[in-house]
PDB file of C-alpha atoms and ligand atoms in Angstrom:
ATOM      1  CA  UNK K  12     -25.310  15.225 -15.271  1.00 30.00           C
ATOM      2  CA  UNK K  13     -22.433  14.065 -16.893  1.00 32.00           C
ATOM      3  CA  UNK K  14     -23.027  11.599 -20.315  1.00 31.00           C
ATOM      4  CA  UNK K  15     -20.631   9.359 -20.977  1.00 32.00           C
ATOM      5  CA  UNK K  16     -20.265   6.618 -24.006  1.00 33.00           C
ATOM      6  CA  UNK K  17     -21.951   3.532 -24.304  1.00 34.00           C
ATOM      7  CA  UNK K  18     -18.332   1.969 -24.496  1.00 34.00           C
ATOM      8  CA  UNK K  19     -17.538   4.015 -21.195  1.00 33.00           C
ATOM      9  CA  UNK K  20     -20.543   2.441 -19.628  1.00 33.00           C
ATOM     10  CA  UNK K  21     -19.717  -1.262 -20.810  1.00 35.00           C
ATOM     11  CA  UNK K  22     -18.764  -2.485 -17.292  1.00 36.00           C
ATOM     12  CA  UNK K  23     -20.366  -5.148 -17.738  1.00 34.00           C
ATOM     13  CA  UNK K  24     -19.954  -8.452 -16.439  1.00 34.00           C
ATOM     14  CA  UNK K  25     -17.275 -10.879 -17.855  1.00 32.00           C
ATOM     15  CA  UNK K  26     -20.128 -13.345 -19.442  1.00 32.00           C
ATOM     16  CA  UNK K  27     -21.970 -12.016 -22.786  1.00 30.00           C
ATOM     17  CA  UNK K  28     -25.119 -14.707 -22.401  1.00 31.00           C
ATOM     18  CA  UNK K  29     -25.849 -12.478 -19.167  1.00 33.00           C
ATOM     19  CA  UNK K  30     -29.261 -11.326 -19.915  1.00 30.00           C
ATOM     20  CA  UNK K  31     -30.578  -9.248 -16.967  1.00 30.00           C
ATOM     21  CA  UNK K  32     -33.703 -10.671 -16.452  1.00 30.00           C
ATOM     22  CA  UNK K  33     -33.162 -11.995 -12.589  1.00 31.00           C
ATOM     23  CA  UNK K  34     -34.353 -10.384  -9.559  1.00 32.00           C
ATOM     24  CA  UNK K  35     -31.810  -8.805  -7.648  1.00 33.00           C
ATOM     25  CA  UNK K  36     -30.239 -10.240  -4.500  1.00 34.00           C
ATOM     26  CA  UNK K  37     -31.255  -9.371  -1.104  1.00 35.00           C
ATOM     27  CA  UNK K  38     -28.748  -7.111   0.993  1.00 41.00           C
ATOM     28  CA  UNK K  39     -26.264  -8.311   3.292  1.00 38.00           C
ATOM     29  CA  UNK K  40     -26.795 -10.966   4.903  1.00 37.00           C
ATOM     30  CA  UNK K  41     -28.635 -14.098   3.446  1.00 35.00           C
ATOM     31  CA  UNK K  42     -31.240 -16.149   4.659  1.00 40.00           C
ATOM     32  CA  UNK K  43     -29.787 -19.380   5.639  1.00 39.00           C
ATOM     33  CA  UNK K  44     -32.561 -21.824   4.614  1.00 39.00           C
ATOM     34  CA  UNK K  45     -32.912 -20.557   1.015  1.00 40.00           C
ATOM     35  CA  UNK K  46     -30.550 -22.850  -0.854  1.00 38.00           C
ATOM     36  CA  UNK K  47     -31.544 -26.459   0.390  1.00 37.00           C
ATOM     37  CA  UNK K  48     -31.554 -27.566  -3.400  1.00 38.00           C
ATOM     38  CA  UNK K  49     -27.937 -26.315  -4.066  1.00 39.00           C
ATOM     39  CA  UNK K  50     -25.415 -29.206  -4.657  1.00 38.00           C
ATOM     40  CA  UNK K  51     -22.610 -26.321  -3.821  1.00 39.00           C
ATOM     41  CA  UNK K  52     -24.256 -26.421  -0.521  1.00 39.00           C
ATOM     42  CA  UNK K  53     -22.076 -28.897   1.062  1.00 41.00           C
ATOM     43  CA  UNK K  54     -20.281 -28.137   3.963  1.00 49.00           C
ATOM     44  CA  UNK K  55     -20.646 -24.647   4.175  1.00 60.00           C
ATOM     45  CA  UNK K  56     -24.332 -25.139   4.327  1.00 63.00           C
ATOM     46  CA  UNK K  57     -25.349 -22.499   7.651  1.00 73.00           C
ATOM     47  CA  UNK K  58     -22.142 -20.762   8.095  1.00 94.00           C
ATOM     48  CA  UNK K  59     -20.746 -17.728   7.454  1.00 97.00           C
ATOM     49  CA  UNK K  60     -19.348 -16.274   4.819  1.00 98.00           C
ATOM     50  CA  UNK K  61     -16.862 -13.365   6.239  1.00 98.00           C
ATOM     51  CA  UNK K  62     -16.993 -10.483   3.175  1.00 98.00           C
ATOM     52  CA  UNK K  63     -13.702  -8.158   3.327  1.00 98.00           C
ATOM     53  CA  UNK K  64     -14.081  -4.874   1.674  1.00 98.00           C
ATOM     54  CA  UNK K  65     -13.186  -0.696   1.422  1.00 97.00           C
ATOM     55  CA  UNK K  66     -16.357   1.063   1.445  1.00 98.00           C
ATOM     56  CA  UNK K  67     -15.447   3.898  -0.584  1.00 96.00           C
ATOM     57  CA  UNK K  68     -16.025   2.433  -4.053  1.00 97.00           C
ATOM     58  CA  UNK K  69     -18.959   3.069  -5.146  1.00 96.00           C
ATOM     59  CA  UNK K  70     -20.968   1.598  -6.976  1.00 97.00           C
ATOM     60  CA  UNK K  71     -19.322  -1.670  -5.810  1.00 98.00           C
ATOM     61  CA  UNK K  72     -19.056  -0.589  -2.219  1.00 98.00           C
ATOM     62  CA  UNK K  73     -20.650   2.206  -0.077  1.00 98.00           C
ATOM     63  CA  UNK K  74     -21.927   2.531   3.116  1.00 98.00           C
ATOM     64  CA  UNK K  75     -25.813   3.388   2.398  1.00 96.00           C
ATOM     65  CA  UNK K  76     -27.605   5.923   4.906  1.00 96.00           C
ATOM     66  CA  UNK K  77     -28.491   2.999   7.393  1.00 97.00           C
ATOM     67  CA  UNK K  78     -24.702   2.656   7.797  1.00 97.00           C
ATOM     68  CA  UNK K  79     -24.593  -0.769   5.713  1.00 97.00           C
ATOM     69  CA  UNK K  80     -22.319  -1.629   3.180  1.00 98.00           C
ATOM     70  CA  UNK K  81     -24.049  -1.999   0.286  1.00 98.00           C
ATOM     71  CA  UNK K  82     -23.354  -1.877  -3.451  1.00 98.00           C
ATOM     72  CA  UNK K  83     -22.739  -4.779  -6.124  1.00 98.00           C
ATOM     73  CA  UNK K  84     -19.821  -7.271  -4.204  1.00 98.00           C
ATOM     74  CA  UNK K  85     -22.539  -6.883  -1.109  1.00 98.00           C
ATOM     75  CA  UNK K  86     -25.281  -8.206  -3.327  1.00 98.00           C
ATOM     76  CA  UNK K  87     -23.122 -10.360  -5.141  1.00 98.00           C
ATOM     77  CA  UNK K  88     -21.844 -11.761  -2.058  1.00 98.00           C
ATOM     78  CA  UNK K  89     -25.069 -11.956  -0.315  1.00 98.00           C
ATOM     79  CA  UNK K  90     -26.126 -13.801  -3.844  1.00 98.00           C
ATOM     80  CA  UNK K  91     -23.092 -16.262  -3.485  1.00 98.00           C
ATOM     81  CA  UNK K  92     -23.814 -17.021  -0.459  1.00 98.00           C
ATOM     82  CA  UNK K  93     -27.645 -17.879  -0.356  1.00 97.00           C
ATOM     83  CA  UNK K  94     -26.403 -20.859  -3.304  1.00 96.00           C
ATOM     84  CA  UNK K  95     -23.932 -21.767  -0.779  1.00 96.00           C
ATOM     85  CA  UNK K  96     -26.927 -21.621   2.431  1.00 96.00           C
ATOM     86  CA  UNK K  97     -24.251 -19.175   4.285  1.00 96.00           C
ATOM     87  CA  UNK K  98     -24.861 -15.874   5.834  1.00 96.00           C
ATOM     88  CA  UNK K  99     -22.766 -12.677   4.687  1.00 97.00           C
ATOM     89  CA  UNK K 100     -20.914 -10.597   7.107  1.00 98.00           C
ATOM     90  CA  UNK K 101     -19.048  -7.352   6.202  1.00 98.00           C
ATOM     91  CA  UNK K 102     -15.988  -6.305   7.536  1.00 98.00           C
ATOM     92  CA  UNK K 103     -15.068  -2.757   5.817  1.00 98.00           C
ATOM     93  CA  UNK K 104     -11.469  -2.173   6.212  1.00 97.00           C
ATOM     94  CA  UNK K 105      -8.742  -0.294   4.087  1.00 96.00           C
ATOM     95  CA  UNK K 106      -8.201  -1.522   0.635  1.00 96.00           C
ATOM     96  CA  UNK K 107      -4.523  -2.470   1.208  1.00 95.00           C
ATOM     97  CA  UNK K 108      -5.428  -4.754   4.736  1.00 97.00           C
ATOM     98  CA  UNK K 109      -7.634  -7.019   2.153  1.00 98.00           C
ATOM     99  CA  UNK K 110      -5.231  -9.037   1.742  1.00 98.00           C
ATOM    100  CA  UNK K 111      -4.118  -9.760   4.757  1.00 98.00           C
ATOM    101  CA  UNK K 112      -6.801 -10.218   6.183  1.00 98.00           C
ATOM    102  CA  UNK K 113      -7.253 -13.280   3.796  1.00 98.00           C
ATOM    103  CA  UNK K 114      -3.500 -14.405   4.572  1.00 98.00           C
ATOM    104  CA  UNK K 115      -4.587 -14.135   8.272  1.00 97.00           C
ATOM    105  CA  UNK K 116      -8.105 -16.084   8.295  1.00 97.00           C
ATOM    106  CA  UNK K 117     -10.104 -12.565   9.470  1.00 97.00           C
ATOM    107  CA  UNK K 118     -12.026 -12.791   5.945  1.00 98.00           C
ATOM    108  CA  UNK K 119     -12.999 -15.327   3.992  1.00 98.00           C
ATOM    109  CA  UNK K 120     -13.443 -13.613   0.636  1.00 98.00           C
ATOM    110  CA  UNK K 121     -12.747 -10.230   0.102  1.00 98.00           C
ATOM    111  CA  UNK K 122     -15.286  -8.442  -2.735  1.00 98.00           C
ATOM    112  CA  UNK K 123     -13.445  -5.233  -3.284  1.00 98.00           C
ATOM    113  CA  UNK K 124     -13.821  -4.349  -6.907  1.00 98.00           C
ATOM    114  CA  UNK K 125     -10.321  -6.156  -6.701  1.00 98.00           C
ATOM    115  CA  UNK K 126      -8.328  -6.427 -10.198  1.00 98.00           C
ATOM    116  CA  UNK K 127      -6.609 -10.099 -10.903  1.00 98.00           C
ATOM    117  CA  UNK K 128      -2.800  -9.047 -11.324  1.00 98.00           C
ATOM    118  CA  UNK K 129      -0.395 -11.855 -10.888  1.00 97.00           C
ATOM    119  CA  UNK K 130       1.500  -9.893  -8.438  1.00 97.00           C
ATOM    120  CA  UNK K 131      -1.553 -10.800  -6.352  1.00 98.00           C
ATOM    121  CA  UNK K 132      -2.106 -13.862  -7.902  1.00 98.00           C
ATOM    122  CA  UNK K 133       0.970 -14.762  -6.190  1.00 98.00           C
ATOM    123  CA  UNK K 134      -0.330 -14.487  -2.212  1.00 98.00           C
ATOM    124  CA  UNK K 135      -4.348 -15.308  -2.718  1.00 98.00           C
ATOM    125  CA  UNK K 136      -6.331 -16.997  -5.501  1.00 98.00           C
ATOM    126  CA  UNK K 137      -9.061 -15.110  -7.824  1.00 98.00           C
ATOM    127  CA  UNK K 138     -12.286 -16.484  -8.388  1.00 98.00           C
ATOM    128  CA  UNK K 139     -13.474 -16.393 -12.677  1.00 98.00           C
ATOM    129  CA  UNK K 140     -13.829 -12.561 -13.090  1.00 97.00           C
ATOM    130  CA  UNK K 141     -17.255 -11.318 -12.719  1.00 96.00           C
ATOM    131  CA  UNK K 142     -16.892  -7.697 -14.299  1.00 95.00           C
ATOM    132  CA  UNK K 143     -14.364  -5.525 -15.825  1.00 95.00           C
ATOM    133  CA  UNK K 144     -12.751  -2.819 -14.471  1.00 96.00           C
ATOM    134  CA  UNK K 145     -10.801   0.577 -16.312  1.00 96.00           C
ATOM    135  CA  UNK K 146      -8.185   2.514 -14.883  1.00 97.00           C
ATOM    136  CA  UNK K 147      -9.260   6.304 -16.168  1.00 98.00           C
ATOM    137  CA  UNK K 148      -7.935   9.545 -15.549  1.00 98.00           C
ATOM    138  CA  UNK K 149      -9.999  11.747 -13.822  1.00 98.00           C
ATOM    139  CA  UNK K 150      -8.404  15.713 -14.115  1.00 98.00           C
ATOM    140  CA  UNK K 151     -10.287  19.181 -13.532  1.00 98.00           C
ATOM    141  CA  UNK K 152     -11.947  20.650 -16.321  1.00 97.00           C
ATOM    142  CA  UNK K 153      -9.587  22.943 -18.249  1.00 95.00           C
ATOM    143  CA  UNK K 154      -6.706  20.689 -17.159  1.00 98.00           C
ATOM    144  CA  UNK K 155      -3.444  20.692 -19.878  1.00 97.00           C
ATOM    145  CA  UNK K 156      -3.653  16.680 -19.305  1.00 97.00           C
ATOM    146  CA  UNK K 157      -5.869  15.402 -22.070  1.00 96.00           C
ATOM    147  CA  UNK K 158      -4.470  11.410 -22.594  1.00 95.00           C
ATOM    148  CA  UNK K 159      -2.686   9.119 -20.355  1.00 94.00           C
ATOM    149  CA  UNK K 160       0.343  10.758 -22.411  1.00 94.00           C
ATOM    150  CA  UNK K 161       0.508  14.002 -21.010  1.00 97.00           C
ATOM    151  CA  UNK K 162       0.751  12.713 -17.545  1.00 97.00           C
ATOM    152  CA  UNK K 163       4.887  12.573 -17.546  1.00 95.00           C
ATOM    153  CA  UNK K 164       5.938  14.894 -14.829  1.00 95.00           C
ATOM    154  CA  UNK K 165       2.342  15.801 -13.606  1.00 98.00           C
ATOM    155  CA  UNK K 166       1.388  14.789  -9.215  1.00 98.00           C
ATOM    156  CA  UNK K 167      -0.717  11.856  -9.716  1.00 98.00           C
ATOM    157  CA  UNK K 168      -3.003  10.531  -7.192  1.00 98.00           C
ATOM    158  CA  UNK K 169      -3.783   7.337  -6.616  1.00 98.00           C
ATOM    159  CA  UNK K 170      -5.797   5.060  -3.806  1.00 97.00           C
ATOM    160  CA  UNK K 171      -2.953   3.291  -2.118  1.00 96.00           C
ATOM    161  CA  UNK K 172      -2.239  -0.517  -2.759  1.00 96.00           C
ATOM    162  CA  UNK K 173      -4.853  -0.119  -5.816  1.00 97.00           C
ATOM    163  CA  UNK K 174      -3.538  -1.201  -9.589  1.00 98.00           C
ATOM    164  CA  UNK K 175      -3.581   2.650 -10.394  1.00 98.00           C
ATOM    165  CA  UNK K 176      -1.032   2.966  -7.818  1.00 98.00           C
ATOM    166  CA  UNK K 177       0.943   0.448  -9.112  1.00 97.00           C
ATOM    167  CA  UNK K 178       0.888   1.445 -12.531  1.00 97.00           C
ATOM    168  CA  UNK K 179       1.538   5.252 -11.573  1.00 97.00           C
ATOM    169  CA  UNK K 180       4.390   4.403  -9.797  1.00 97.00           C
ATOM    170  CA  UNK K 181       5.768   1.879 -12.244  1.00 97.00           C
ATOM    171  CA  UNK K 182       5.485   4.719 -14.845  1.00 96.00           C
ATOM    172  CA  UNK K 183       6.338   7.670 -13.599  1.00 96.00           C
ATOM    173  CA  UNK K 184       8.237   7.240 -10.314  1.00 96.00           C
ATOM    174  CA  UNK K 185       7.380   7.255  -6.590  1.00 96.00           C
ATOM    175  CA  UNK K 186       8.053  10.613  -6.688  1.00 97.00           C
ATOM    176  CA  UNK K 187       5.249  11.861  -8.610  1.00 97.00           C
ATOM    177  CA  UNK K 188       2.256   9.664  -7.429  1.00 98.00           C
ATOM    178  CA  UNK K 189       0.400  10.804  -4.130  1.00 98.00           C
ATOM    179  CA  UNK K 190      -1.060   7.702  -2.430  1.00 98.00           C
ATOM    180  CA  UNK K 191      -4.155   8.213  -0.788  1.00 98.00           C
ATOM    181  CA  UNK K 192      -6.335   5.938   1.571  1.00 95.00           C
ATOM    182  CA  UNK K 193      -9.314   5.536  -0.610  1.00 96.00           C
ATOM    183  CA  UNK K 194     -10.581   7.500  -3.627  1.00 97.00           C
ATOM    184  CA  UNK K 195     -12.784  10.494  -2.117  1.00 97.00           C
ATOM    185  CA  UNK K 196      -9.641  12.124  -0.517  1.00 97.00           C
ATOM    186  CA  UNK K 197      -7.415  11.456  -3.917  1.00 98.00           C
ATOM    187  CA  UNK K 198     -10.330  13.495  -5.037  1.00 98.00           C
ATOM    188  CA  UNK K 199     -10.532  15.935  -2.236  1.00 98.00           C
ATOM    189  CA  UNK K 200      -6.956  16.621  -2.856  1.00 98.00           C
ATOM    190  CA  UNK K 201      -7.917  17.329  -6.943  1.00 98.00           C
ATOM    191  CA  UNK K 202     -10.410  19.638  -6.138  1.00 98.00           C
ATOM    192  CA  UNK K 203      -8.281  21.479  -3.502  1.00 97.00           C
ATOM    193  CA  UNK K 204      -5.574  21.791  -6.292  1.00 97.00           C
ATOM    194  CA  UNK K 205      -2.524  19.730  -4.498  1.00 98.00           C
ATOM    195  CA  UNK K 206      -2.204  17.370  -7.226  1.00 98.00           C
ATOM    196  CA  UNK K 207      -3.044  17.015 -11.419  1.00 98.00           C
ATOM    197  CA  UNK K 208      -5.338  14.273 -12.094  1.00 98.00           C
ATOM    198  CA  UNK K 209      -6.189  11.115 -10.339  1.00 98.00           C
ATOM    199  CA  UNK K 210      -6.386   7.138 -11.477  1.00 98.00           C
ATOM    200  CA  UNK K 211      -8.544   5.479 -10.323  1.00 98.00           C
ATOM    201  CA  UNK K 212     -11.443   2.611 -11.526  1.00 98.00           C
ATOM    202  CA  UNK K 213     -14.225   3.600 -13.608  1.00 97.00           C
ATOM    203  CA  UNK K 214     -17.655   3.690 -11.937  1.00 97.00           C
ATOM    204  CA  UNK K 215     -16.436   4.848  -8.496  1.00 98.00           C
ATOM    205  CA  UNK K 216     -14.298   7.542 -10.729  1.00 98.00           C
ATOM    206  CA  UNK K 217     -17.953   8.563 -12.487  1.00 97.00           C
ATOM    207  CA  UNK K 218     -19.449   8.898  -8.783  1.00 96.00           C
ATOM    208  CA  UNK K 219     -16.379  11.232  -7.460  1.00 97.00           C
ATOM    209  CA  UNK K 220     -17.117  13.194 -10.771  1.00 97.00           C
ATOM    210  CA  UNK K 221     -21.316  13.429 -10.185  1.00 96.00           C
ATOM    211  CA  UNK K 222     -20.400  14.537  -6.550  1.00 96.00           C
ATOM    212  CA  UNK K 223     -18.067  17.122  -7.234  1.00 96.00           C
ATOM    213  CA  UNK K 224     -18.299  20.045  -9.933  1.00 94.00           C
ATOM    214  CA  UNK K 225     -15.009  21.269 -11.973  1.00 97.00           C
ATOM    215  CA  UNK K 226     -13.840  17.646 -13.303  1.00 98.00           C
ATOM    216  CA  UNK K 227     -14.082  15.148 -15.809  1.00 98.00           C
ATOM    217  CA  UNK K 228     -12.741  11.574 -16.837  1.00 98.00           C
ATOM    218  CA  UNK K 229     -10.570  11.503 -19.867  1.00 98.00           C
ATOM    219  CA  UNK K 230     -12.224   9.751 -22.492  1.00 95.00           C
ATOM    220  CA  UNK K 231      -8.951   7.492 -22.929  1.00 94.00           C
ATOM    221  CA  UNK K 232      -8.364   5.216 -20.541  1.00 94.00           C
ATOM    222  CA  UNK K 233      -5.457   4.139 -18.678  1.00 95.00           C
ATOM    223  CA  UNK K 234      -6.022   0.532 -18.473  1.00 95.00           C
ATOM    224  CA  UNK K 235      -8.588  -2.134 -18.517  1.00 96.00           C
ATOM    225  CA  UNK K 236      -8.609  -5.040 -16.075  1.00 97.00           C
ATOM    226  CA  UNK K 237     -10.861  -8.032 -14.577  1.00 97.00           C
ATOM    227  CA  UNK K 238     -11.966  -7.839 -11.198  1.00 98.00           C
ATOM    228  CA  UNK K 239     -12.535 -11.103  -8.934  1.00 98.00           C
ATOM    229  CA  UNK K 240     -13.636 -12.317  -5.530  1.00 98.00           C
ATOM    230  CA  UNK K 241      -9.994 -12.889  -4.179  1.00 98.00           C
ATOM    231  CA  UNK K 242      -9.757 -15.952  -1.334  1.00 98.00           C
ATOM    232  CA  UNK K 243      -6.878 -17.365   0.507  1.00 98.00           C
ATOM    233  CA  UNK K 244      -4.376 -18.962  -1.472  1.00 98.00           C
ATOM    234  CA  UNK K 245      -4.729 -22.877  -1.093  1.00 97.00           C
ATOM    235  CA  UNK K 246      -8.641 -22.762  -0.034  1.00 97.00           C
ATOM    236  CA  UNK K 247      -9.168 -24.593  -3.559  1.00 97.00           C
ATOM    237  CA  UNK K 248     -12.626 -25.843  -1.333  1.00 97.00           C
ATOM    238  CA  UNK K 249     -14.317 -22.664  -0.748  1.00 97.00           C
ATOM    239  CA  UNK K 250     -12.901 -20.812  -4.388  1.00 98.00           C
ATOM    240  CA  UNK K 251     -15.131 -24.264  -6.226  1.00 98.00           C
ATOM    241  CA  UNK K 252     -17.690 -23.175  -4.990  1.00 98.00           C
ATOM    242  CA  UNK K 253     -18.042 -19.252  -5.154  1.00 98.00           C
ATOM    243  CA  UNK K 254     -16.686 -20.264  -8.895  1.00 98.00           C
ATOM    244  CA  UNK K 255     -19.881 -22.504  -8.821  1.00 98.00           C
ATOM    245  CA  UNK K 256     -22.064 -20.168  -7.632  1.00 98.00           C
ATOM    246  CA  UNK K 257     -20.944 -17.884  -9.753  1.00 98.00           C
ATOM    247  CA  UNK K 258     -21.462 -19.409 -13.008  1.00 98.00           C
ATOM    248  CA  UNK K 259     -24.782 -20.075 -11.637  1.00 98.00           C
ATOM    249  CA  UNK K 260     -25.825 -16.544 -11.196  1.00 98.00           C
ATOM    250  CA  UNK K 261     -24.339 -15.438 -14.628  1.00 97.00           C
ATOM    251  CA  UNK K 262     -26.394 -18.164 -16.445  1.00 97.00           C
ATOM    252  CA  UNK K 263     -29.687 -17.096 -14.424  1.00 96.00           C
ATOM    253  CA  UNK K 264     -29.410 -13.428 -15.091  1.00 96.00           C
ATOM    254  CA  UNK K 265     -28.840 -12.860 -11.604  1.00 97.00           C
ATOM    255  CA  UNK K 266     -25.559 -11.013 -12.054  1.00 96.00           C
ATOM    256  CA  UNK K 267     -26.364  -8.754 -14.506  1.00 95.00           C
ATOM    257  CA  UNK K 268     -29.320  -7.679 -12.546  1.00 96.00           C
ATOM    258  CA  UNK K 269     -27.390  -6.634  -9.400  1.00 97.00           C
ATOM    259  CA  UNK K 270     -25.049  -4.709 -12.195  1.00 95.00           C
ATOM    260  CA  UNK K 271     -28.215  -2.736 -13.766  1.00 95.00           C
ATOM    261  CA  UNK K 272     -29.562  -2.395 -10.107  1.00 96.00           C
ATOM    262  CA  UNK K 273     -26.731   0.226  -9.684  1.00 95.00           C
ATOM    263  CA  UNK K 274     -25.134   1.420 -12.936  1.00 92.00           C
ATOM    264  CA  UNK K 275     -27.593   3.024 -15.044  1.00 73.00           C
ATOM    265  CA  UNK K 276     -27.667   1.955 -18.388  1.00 53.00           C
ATOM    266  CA  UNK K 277     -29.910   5.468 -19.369  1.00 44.00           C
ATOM    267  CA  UNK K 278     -26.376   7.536 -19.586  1.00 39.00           C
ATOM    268  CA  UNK K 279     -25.989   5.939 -22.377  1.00 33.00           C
TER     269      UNK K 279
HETATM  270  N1  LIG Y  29      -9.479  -2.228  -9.010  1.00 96.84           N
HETATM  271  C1  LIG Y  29      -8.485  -1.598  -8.223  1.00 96.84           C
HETATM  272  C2  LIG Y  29      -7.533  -2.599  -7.636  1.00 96.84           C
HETATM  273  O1  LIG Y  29      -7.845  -3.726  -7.529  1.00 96.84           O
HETATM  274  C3  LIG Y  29      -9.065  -0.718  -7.120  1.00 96.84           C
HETATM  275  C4  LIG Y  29      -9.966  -1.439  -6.169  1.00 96.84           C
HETATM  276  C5  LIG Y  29     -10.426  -0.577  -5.008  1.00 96.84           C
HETATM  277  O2  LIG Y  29      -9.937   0.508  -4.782  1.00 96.84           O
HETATM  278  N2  LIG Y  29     -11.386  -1.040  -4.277  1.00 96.84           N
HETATM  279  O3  LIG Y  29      -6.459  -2.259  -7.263  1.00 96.84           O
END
């Protein structure tokens, strides 16, 4: 098993006063008479709160062996969503249909390990970030790539629509970044030698690496970023109150606790 540096592991949520001492949400879906005391309650007391993700991020997003989708936006939605008396339900889609599907009403929130960028910023609105996200590099062990210089000129690849994409491309050209639909086949395609490295977030990147032997993450990172809840631009209603909820669960320890739940603070 792969160490990494405390620093590495510092994925921590955007608040320092978190203090990990909540219990942990319950799954998916939320029980609908559990927040009668919450003054965010209001209108979307009872209804449903329609989660958008990509399934293939762990530890954010996964689909767990009873075929849910599970992972820290599911309990942080399901979390959300009991303050707000609502019921989650998970749609798992591609990353790049997230959006969308917000533009288009088929989600209400989408919980995707999603990075604020103001290229985004422009078509839906970000809740306050509620963890940080790096970019790394992950390459096979032996690989001539050793910092985010050497990658001029190398095949890149990248989970389509994601920042990493984005940056890749900006950087070094269309031409050398392979877009992929979600991280495990970037990473098939690493391992199978048809391209030099991958970008790609952090903790999912530490999972690809755990699950398959040969590679490793570059200790210097590519970029560091915030991730939010992203909601349709305009819904200024519904993005109070997740924010509300949200500052809730930070100040309770609630947050933190779905964080240690599945990033394990040991590797350090
Ligand atoms: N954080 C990255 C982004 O927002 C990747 C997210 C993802 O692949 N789920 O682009």
């Amino acid at each position: 098993m792969k160490k990494f540096t405390a620093a590495m592991l510092t994925m921590a949520l955007a608040g320092a006063m978190l203090t990990g001492c909540g219990s942990a949400a319950s799954n998916t879906t939320a029980d609908d008479s559990a927040a009668k005391d919450n003054t965010a309650a209001a209108a979307t007391d009872g209804g449903t709160l329609r989660m958008g993700t990509n399934a293939t991020f762990p530890p954010y997003e996964f689909v767990g062996d009873d075929g849910s989708v599970q992972g820290i936006d599911a309990d942080i939605a399901a979390a959300i969503a009991d303050k707000l008396g609502m019921k989650v339900e998970i749609t798992d889609m591609e990353f790049d249909s997230l959006i969308p599907a917000l533009q288009s009403d088929t989600i209400d929130v989408a919980l995707a390990g999603m990075t604020v960028t103001p290229e985004r910023q422009e078509s839906v609105d970000f809740s306050d970030s509620y963890a940080k996200g790096v970019q790394v590099i992950i390459v096979p062990e032996g690989s001539d790539i050793q910092s985010p210089d050497d990658l001029e000129g190398k095949n890149i690849g990248v989970q389509t629509g994601t920042t990493g994409d984005t940056y890749c491309t900006g950087d070094y050209g269309q031409e050398h970044v392979k877009q992929f639909n979600n991280g495990p086949l970037a990473v098939a395609a690493l391992v199978n030698g048809q391209i030099d490295c991958v970008v790609i977030d952090q903790e999912p990147a530490k999972n690809y690496v755990a699950a398959n032997s040969g590679l490793k993450i570059l200790d210097t990172a590519y970029a560091d970023e915030d991730y939010a809840i992203a909601i349709k631009k305009g819904n200024t209603e519904l993005l109070d109150k997740v924010n509300g909820a949200l500052k809730e669960l930070g100040e309770d320890g609630t947050l933190q606790s779905i964080v240690d739940k599945y990033i394990n603070a040991d590797a350090q």
